Coordinates of C-alpha atoms (C1' of nucleotides) in Angstrom, one line a residue:
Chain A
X298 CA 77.6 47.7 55.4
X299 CA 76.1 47.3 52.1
X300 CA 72.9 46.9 53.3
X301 CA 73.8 50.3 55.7
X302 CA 70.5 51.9 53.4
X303 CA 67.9 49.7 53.0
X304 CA 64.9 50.5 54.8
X305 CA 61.9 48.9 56.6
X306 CA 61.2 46.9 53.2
X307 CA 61.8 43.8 53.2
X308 CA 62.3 41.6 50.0
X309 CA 62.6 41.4 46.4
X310 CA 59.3 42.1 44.4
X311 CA 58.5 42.3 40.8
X312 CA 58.4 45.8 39.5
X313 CA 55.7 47.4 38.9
X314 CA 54.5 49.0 35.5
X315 CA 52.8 51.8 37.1
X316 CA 55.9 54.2 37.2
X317 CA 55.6 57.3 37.7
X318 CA 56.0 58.8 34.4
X319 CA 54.1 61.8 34.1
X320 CA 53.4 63.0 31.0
X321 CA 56.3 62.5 28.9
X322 CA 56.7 61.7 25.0
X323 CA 53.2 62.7 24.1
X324 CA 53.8 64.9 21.2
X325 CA 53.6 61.9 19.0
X326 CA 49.6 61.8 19.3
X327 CA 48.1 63.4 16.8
X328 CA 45.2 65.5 18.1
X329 CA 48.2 66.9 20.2
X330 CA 49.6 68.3 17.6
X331 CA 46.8 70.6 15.8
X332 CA 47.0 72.0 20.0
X333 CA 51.0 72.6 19.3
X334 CA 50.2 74.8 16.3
X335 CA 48.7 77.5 18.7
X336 CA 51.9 77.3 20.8
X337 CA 55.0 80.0 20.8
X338 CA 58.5 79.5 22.1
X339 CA 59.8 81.2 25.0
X340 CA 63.5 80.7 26.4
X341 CA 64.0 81.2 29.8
X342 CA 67.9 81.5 31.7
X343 CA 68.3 79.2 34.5
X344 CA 66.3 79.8 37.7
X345 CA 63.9 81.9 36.0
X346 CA 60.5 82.1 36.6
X347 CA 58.2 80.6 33.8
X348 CA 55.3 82.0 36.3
X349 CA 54.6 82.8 39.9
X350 CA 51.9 81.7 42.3
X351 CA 48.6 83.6 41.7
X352 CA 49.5 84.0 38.1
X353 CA 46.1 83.3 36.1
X354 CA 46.3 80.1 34.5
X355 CA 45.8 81.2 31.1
X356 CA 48.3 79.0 29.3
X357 CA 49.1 75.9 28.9
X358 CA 53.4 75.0 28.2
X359 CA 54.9 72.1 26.8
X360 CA 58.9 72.0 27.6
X361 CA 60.9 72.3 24.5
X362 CA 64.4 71.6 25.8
X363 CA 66.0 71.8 29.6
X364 CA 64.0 70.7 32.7
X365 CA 61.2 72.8 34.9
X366 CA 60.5 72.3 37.7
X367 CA 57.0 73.0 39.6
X368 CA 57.6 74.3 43.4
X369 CA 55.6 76.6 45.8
X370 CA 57.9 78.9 48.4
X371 CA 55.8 78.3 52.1
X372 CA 55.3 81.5 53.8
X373 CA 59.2 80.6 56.4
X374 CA 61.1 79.9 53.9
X375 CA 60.3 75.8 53.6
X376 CA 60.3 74.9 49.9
X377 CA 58.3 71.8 47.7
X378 CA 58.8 70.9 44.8
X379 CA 55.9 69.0 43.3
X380 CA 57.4 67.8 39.8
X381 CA 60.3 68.1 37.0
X382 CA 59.3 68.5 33.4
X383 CA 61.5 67.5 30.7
X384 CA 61.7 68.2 27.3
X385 CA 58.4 66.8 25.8
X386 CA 56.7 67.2 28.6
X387 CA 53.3 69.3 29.0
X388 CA 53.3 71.1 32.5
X389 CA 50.6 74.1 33.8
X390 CA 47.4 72.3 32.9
X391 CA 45.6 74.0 35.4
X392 CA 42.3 75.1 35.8
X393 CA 40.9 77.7 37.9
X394 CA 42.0 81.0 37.3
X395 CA 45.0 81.5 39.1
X396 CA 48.2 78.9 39.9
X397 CA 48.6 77.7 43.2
X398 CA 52.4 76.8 42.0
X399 CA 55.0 78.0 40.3
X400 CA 57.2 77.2 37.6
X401 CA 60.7 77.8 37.2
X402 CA 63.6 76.7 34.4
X403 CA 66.1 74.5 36.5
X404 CA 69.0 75.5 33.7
X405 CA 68.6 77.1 30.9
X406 CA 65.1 76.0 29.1
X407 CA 63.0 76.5 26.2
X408 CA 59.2 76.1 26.9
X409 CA 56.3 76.4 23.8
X410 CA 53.4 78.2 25.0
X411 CA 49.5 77.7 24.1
X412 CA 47.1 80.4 25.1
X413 CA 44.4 78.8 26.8
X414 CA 41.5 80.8 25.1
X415 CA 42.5 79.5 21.6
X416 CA 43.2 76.0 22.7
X417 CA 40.3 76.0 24.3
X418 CA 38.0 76.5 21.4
X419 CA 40.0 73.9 19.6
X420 CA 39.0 71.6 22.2
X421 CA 35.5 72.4 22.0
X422 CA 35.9 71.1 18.6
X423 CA 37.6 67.9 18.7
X424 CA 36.2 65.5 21.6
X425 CA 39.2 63.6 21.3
X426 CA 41.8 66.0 22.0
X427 CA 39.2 66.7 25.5
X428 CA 39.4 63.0 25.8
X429 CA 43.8 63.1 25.4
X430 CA 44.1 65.7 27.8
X431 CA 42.0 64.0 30.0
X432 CA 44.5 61.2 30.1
X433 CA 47.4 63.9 30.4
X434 CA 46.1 65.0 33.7
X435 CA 45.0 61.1 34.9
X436 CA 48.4 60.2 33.7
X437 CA 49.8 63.2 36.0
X438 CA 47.5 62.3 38.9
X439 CA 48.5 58.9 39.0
X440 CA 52.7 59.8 39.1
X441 CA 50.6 62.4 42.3
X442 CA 49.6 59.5 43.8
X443 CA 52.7 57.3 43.9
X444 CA 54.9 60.5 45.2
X445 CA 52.2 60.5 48.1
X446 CA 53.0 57.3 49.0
X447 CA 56.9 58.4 48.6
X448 CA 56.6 61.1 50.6
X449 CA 54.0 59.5 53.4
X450 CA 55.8 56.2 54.1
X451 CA 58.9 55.8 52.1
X452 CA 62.7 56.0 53.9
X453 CA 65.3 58.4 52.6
X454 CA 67.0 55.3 50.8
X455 CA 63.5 53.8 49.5
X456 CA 63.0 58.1 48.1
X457 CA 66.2 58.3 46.5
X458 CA 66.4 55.2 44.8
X459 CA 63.2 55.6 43.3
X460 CA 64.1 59.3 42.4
X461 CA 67.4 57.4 40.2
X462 CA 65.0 55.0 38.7
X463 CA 62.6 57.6 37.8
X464 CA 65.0 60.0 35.9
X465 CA 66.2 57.0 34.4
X466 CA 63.1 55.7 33.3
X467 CA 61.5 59.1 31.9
X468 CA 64.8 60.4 30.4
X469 CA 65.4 56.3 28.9
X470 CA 69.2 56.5 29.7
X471 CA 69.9 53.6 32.0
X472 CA 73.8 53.6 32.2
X473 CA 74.8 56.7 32.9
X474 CA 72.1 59.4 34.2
X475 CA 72.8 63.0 33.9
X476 CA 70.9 65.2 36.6
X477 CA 70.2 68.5 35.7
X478 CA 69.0 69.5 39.1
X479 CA 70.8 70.8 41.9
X480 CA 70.8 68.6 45.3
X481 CA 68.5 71.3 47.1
X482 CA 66.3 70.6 43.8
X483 CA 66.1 66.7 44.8
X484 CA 65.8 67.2 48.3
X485 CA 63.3 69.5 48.1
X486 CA 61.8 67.3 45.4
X487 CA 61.7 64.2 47.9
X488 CA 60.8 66.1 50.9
X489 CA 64.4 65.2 52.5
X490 CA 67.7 67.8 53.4
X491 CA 70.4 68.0 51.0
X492 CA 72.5 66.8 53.4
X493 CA 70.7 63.5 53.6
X494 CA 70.3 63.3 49.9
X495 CA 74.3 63.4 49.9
X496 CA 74.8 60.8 52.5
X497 CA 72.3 58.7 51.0
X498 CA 73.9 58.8 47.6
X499 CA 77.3 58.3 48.9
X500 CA 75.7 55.4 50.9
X501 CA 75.1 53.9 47.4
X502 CA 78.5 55.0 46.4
X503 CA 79.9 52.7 49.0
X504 CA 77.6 50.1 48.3
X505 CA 78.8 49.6 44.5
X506 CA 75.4 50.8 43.7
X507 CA 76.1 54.0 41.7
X508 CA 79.1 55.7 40.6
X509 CA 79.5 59.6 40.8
X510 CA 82.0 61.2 37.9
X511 CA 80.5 64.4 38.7
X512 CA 77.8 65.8 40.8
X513 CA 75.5 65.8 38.2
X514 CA 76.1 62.5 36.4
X515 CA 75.7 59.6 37.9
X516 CA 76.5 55.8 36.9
X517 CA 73.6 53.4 37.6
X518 CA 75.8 50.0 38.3
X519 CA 73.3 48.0 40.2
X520 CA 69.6 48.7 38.8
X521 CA 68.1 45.3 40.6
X522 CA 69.3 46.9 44.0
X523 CA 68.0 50.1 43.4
X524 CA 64.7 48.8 41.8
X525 CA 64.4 46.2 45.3
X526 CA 64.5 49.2 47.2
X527 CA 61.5 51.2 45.7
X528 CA 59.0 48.7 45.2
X529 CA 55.9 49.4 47.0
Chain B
X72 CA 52.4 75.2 76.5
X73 CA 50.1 76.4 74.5
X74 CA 52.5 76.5 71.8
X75 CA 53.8 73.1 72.6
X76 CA 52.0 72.3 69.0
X77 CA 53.3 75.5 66.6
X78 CA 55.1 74.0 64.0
X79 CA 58.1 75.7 62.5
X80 CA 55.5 77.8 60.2
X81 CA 56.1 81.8 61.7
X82 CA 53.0 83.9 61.7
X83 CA 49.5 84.7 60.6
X84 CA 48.7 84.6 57.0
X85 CA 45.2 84.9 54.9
X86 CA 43.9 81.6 54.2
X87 CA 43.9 80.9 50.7
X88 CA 40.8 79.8 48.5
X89 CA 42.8 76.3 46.9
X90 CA 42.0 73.9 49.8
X91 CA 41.5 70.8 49.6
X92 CA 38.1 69.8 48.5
X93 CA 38.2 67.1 45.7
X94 CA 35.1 66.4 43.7
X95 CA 32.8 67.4 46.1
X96 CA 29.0 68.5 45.3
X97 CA 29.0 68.1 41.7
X98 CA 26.2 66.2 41.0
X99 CA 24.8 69.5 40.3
X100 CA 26.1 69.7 37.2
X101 CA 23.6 68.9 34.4
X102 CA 25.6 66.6 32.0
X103 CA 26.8 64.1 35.3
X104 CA 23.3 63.7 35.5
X105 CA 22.9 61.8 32.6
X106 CA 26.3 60.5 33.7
X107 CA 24.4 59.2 36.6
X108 CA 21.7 57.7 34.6
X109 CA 23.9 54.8 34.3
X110 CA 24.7 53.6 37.5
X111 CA 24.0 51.1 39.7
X112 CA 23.8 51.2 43.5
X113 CA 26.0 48.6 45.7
X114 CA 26.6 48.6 49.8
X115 CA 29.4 47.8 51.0
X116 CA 30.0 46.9 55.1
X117 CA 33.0 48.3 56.9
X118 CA 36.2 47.7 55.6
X119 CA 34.9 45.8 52.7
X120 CA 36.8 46.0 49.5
X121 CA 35.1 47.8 46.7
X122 CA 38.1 47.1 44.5
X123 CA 41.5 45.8 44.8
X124 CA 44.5 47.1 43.4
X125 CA 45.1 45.3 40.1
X126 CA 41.6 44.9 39.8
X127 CA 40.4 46.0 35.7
X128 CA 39.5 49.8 36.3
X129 CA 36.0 49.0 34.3
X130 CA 33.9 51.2 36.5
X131 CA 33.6 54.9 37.8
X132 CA 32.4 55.5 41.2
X133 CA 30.0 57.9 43.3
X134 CA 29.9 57.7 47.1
X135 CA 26.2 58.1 47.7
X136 CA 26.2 57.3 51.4
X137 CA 29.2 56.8 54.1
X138 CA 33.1 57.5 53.3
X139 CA 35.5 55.5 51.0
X140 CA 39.5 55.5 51.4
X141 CA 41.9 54.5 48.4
X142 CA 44.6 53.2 50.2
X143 CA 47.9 51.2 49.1
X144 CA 49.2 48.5 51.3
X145 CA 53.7 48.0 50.9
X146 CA 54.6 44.6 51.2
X147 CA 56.4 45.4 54.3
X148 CA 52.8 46.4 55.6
X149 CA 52.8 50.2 55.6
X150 CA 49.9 51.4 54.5
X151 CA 49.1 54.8 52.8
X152 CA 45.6 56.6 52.0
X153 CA 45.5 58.6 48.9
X154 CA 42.0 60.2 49.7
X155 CA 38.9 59.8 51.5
X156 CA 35.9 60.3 49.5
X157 CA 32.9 61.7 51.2
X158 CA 29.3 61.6 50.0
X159 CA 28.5 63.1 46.7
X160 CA 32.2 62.7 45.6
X161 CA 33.3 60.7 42.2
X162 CA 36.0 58.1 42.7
X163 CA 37.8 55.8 40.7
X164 CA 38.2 57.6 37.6
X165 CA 41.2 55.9 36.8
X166 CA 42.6 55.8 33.0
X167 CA 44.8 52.4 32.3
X168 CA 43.7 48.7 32.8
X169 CA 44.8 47.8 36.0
X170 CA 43.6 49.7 39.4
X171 CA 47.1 51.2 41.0
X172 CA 45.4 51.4 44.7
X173 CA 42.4 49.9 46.1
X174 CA 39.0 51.3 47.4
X175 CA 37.3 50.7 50.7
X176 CA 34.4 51.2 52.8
X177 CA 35.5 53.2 55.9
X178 CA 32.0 52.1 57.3
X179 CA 28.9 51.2 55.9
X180 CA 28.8 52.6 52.7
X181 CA 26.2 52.7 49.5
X182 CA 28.0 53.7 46.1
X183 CA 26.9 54.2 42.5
X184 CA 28.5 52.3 40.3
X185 CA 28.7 53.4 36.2
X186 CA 30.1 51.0 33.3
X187 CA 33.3 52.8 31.6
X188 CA 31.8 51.6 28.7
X189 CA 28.7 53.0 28.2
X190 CA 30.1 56.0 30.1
X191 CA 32.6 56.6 27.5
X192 CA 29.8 56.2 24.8
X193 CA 28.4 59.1 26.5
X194 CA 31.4 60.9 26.8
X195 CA 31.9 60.6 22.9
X196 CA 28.7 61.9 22.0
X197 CA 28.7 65.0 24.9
X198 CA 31.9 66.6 24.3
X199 CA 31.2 68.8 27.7
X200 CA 31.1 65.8 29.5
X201 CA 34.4 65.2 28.9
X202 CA 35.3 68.8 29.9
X203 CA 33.9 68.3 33.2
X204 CA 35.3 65.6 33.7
X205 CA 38.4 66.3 33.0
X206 CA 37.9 69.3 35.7
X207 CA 36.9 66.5 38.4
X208 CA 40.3 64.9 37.7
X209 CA 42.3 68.5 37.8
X210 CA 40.1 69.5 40.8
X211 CA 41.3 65.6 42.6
X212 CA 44.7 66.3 41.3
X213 CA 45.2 70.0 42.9
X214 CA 44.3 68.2 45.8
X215 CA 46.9 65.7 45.2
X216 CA 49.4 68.5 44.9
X217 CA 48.9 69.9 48.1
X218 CA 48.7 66.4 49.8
X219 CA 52.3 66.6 48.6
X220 CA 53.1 69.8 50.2
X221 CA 51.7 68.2 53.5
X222 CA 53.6 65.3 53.0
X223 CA 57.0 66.4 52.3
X224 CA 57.1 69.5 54.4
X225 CA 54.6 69.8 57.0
X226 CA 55.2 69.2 60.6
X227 CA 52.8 66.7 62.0
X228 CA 50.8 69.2 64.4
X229 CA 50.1 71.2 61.4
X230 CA 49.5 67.8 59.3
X231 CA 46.6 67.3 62.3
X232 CA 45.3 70.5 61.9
X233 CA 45.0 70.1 58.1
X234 CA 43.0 67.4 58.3
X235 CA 40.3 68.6 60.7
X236 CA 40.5 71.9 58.4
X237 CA 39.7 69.5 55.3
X238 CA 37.4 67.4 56.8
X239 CA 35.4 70.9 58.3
X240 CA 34.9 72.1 54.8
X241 CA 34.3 69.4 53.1
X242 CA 31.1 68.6 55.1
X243 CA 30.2 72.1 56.0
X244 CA 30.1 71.1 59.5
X245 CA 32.3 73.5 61.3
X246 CA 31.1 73.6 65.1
X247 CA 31.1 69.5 65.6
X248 CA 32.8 67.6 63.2
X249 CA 32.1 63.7 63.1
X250 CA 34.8 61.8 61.9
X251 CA 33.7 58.4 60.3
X252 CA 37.1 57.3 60.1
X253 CA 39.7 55.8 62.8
X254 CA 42.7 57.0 64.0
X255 CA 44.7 54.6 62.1
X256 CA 43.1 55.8 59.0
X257 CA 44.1 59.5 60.1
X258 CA 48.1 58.6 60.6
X259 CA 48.4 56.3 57.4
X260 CA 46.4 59.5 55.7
X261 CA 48.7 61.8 57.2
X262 CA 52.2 60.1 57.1
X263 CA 52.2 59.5 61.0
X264 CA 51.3 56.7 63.2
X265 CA 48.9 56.4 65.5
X266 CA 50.5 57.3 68.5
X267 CA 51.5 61.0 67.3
X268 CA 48.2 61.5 65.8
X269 CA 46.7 61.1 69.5
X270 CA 49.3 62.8 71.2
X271 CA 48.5 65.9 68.3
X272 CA 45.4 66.1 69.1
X273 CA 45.5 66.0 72.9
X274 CA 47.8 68.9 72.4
X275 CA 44.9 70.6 70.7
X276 CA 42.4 69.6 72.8
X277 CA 44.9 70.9 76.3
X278 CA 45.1 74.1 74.6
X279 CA 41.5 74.7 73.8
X280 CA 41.7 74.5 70.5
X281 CA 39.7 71.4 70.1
X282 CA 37.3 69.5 72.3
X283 CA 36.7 65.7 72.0
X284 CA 33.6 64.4 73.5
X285 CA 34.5 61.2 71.9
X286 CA 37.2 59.4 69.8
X287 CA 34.7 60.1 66.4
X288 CA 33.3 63.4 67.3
X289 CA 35.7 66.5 67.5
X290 CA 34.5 70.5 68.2
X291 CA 36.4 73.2 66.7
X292 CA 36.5 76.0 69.3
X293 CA 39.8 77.9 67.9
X294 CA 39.3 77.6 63.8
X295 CA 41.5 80.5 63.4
X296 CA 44.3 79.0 65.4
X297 CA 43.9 75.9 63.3
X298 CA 43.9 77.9 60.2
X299 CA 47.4 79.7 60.9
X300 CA 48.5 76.6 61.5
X301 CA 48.3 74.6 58.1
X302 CA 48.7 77.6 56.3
X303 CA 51.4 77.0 53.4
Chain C
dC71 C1' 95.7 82.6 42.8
dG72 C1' 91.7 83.4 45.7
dC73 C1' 86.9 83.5 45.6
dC74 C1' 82.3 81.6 45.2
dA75 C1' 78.6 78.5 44.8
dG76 C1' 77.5 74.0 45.3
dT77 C1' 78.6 69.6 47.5
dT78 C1' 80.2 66.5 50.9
dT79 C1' 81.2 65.0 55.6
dG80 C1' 81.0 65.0 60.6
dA81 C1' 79.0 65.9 65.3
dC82 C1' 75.0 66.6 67.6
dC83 C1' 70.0 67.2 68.2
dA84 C1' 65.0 66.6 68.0
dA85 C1' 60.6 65.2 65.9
dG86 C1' 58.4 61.5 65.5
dA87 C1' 58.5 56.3 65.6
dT88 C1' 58.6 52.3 68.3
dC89 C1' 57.6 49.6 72.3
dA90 C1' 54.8 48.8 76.1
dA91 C1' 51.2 49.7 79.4
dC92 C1' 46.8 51.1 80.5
dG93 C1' 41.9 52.8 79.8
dC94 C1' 37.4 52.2 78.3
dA95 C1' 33.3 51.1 76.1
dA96 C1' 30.9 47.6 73.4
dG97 C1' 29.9 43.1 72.9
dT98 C1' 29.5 37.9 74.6
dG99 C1' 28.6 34.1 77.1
dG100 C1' 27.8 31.9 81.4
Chain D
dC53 C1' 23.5 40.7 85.4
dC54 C1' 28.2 40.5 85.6
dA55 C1' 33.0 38.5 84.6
dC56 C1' 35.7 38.4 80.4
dT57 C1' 37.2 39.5 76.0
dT58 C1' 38.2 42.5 72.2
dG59 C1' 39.2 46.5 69.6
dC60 C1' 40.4 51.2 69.9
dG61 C1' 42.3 55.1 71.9
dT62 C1' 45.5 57.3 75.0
dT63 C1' 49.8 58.0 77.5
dG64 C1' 54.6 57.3 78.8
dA65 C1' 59.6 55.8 78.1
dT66 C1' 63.0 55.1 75.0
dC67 C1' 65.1 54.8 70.4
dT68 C1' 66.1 56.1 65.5
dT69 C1' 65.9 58.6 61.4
dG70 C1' 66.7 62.3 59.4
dG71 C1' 67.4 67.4 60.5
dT72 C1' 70.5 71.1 62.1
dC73 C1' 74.8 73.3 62.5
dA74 C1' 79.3 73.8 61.2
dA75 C1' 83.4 72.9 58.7
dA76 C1' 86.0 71.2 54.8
dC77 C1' 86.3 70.1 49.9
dT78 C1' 85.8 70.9 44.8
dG79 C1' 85.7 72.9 40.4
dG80 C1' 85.0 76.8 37.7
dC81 C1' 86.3 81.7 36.8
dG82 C1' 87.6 86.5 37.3

DNA sequence: CGCCAGTTTGACCAAGATCAACGCAAGTGG
DNA sequence: CCACTTGCGTTGATCTTGGTCAAACTGGCG
């Protein structure tokens, strides 16, 4: 029974460095920081909509405080959420003119917001900041990459435990994990239902493996298990 | 029967402009010229690695002739594509040390090869450079984005009809399409096995939508059916 | 207290995976 | 030139995972 959720994987790996932290903790670089200068804040209530689908991408955001989350509605109703961004994070980096997502604050949220026209000329100046931002996007096409693979060929376990690790890992809080996203949030995140991101965390409930106070805080007890069960 | 294949997508919708096309076609641009200057030509035979993952990421890549896939392989054995790359496309324009998937020759294939060294010399001294190429890596990553979408939400007829959409447009062949890759490369592309990727497209092909004259070589009689389908 | 939104659990269902033949064309060796 | 093999691709039968539908539970909050 306490092996009721692991999938087709089959033994203890090392862990991998490539996690799929996106780009998180950045502000600390310092070209970054002349491109933060430009930037206004914004609050937005929970839910709200930080901008829609076909918006023109004309600015760039770095979350403040609260969590974002980046989602696109299909046209019956099926929704997909392609990333969270916490505080620190940069999110809306497109190009092109208009967004093929949206963006919406998952609680309540403040987000600082660059216009790209200005931070464009700054780039122009400063090949290194070009260079940084490069490595923002890599850094966000490489966490792309590994929710591919989640999403292609991982189990519901194999998707949930690595959704734990993740949070834990980009939010550094490894006891006790506090999830400021609804269920439908992580299903839709992982490509599952809610109801089999409920079974699936009560699965690990029973197993020992977490511990839920409350439905959005969560007790990691057993990090080896849930590591063992993401490994690629 | 004929709508033995509708997924549970509604109705008919404009397609939308963001599809899928990675990096496609850009050797036009007049600073990856230079870029191009630089690099050296290698063939590889079918399925021969061009690099492995954990291989140093000490090159950038340009498939002159053939297709490339960058694939993972679990230690349980499922495998995953990230992307094909078709002729003309940059690959491998990883940041980091270490190579998180691995590169191969779907068949014979010639690729350029260019030095991250001396291409970052170049970058630092052509400050557009690095613009564009931070635009290949947004343009590979809004691809990566929707692979998501496919992923996580998409039944696998549409999945199927996706793919032959993708592969249409990216080599502007729309009445015959050759497809240099197997159907095993198409499931572990498209999060499916083998067996429903066949049984897909005989569905298409016993409702006129498609025609296969052989395993590699598909016609496209009903592109507007196929466009409704994998319409988000 | 009763309502409401979000969560959890259970019973059942279906899309797609798995397992198993079979087909078919391109080598290969006698 | 023709058995024989080999590697894919296709098809069918059956099974499993996760989805669907429905009901019960829980913690705020007016």
């Amino acid at each position: 029974m306490t092996q009721e959720f692991r999938g087709r994987a089959s033994s203890t790996r090392v862990a991998q460095a490539e996690h799929g932290v996106a780009i998180a903790r950045s502000g600390q670089i310092a070209e970054l920081v002349a491109l933060e200068q430009l930037g206004m804040r914004r609050s937005f209530t929970r839910d709200e909509e930080i901008y829609a689908e076909g918006d023109a991408s004309d600015c760039w955001f770095k979350v403040v405080s609260g969590t974002v989350r980046i989602c696109k509605l299909m046209a019956d109703g099926r929704r997909h959420i392609a990333a969270f961004h916490f505080s620190g994070d940069y999110f809306g980096l497109d190009i092109g003119t208009a967004r093929s997502f949206s963006a919406e604050a998952v609680g309540d949220a403040v987000v600082m917001l660059m216009p790209r026209r200005a931070t464009q000329r700054l780039i122009d100046t400063t090949p290194e900041l070009a260079c940084q931002l490069r490595d923002l996007v890599m850094r966000d096409f490489a966490h792309a990459q590994s929710r591919m693979l989640l999403l292609g060929r991982m189990t519901a376990p194999e998707r949930v435990a690595r959704f734990l690790v993740e949070v834990a890992e980009r939010r550094d809080s490894w006891r006790t994990l506090d999830l400021p996203m609804s269920r439908a949030d992580i299903a839709d995140y992982l490509g599952l239902t809610i109801e089999t991101v409920c079974r699936v965390l009560s699965a690990f409930k029973r197993a020992g493996v977490i511990v839920i106070p409350s439905p959005h805080r969560i007790e990691l007890r057993d990090r080896d298990m849930l590591s063992e069960l993401c490994e690629a």
